GROMACS .gro file of C-alpha atoms in nm:
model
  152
    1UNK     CA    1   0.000   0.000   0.000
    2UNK     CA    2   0.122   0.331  -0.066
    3UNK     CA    3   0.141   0.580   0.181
    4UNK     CA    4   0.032   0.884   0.197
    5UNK     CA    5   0.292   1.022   0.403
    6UNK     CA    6   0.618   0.848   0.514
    7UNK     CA    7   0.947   0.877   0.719
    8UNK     CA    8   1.218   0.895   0.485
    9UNK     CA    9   1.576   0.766   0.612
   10UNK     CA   10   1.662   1.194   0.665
   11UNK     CA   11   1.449   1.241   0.904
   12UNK     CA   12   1.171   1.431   0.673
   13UNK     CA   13   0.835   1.349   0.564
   14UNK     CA   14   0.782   1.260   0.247
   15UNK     CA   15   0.431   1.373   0.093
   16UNK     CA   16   0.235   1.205  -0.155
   17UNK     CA   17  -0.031   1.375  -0.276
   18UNK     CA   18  -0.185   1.502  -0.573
   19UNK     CA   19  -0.219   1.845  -0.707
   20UNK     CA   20  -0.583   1.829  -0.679
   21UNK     CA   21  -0.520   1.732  -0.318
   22UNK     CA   22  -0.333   1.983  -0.251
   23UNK     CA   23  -0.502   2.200  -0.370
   24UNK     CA   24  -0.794   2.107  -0.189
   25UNK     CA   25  -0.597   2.110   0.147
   26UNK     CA   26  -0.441   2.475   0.096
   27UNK     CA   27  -0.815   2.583   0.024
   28UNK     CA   28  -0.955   2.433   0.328
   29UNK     CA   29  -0.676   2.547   0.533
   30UNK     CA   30  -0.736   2.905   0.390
   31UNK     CA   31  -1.108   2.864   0.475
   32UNK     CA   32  -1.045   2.769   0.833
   33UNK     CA   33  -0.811   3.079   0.881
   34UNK     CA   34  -1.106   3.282   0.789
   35UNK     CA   35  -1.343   3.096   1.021
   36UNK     CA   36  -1.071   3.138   1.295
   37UNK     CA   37  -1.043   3.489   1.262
   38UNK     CA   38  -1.435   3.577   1.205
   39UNK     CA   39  -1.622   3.715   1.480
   40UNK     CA   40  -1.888   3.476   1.434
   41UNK     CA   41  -1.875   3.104   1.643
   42UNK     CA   42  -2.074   2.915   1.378
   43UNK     CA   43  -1.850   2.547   1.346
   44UNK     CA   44  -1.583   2.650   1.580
   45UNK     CA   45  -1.754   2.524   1.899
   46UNK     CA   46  -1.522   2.195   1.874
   47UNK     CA   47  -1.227   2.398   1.877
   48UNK     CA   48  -1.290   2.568   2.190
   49UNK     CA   49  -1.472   2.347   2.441
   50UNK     CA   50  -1.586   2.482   2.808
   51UNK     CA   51  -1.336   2.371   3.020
   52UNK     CA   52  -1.598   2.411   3.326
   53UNK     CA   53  -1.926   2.338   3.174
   54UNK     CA   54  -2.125   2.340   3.467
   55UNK     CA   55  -1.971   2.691   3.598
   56UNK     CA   56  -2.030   2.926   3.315
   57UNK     CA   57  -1.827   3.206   3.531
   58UNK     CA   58  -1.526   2.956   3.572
   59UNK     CA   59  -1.545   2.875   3.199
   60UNK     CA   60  -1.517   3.227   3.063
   61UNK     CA   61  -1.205   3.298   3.318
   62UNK     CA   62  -1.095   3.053   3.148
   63UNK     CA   63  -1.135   3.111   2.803
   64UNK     CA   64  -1.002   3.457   2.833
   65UNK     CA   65  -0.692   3.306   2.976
   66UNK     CA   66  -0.653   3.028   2.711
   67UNK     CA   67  -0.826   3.159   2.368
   68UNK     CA   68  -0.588   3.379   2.224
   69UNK     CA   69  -0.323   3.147   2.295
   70UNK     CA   70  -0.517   2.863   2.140
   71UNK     CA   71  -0.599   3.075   1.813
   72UNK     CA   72  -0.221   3.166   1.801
   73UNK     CA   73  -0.129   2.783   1.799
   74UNK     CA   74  -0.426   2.677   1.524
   75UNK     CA   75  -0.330   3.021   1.306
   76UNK     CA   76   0.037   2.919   1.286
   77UNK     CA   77  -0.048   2.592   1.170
   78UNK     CA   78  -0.254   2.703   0.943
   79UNK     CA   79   0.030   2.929   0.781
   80UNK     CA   80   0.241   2.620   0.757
   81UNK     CA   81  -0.036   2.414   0.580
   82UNK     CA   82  -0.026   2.682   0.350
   83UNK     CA   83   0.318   2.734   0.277
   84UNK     CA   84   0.383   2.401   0.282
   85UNK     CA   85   0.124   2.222   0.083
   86UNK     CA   86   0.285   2.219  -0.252
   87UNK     CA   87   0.591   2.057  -0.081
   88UNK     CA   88   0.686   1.724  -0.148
   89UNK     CA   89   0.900   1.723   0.177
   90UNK     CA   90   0.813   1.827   0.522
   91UNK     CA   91   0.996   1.840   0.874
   92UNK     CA   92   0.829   1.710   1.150
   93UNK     CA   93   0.744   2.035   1.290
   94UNK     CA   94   0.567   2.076   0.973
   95UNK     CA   95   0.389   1.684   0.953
   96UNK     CA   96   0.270   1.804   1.362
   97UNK     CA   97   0.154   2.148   1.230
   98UNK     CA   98  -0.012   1.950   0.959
   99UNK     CA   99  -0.175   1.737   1.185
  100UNK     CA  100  -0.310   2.014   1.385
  101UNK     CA  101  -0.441   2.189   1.093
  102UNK     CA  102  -0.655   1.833   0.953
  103UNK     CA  103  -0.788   1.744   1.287
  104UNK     CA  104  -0.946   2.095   1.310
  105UNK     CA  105  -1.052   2.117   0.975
  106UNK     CA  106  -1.234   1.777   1.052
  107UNK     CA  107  -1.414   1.908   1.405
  108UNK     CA  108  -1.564   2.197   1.227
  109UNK     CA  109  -1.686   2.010   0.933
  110UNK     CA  110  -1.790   1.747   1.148
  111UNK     CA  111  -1.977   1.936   1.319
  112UNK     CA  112  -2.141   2.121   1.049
  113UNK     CA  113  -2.239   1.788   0.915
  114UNK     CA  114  -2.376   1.639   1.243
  115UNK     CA  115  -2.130   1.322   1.230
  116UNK     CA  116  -2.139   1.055   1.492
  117UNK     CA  117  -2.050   0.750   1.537
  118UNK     CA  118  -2.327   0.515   1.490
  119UNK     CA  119  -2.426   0.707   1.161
  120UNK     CA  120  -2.556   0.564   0.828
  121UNK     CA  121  -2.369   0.611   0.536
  122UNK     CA  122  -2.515   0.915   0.297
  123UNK     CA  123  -2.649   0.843  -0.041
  124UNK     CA  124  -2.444   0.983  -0.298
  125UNK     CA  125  -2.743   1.179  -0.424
  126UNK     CA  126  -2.753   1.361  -0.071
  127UNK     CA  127  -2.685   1.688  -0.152
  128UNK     CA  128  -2.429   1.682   0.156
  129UNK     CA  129  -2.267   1.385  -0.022
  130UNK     CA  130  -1.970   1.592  -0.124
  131UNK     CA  131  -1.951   1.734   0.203
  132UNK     CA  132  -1.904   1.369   0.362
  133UNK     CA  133  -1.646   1.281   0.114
  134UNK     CA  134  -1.420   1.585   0.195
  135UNK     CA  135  -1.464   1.443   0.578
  136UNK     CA  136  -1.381   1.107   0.519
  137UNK     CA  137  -1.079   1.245   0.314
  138UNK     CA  138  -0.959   1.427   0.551
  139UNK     CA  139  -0.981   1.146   0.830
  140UNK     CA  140  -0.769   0.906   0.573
  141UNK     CA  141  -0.537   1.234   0.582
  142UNK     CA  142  -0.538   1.263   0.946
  143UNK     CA  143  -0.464   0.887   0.985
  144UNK     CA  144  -0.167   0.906   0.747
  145UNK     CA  145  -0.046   1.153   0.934
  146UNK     CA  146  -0.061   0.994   1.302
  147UNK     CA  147   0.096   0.673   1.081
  148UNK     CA  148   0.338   0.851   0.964
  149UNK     CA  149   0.490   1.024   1.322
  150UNK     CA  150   0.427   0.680   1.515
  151UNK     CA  151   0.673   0.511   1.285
  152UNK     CA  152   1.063   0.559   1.359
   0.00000   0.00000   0.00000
């Protein structure tokens, strides 16, 4: 099986993916920047759960100690998604910041979607068909990744 990502004997990442992927993951990375930096909360619930969800006043203390360092973290992987996703070789740094990036992107959409667990699968006439295949896409992706750093 080929791999989507994998350790080469340098110490990089090695990234196999197509332009049309690529393109697709810049994209998506571009659109989460702009959901990240919006003033409006709509899919980004995920991102930022309450910490104390039974003591709203405890939970925003919290959040205004922890948010803008949290949006900091998800921006700057963000940037390296985008700089990076036309590369065919990555540092780690980069595979982690990758990793970061695809597991958000997959909360929000999940979340738009309504996934869970015990869910049948959609029709491919759904109109949210496309939707599902970018999410399952981006779950291979995330998988690859996690491969990818577990192996030595």
């Amino acid at each position: 099986m080929k791999r989507t990502l994998r350790r080469a004997r340098d110490g990089s990442f090695q990234l196999r993916l197509t332009d049309d992927e690529r393109d697709l993951v810049a994209n998506l990375a571009s659109q989460l920047r702009e959901l990240l930096v919006s003033e409006e909360p709509d899919g980004v619930e995920r991102l930022y759960p309450p910490a104390y969800a039974n003591d709203p006043e405890r939970d925003s203390e919290y959040r205004a100690m922890v948010h803008d360092e949290l949006l900091e973290k998800r921006l700057a992987s963000v940037d390296i998604v985008e700089r990076t996703a036309a590369a065919k070789s990555l540092t780690e740094e980069e595979v982690t910041a990758w990793m970061g990036a695809i597991n958000d992107l997959r909360l929000v959409l999940g979340t738009r979607l309504d996934v869970s667990e015990d869910q049948d699968p959609i029709p491919l006439d759904d109109p949210r068909a496309p939707a599902f295949a970018v999410y399952q896409y981006l779950t291979h992706l995330l998988a690859e990744i996690v491969y990818a750093l577990s192996r030595d």
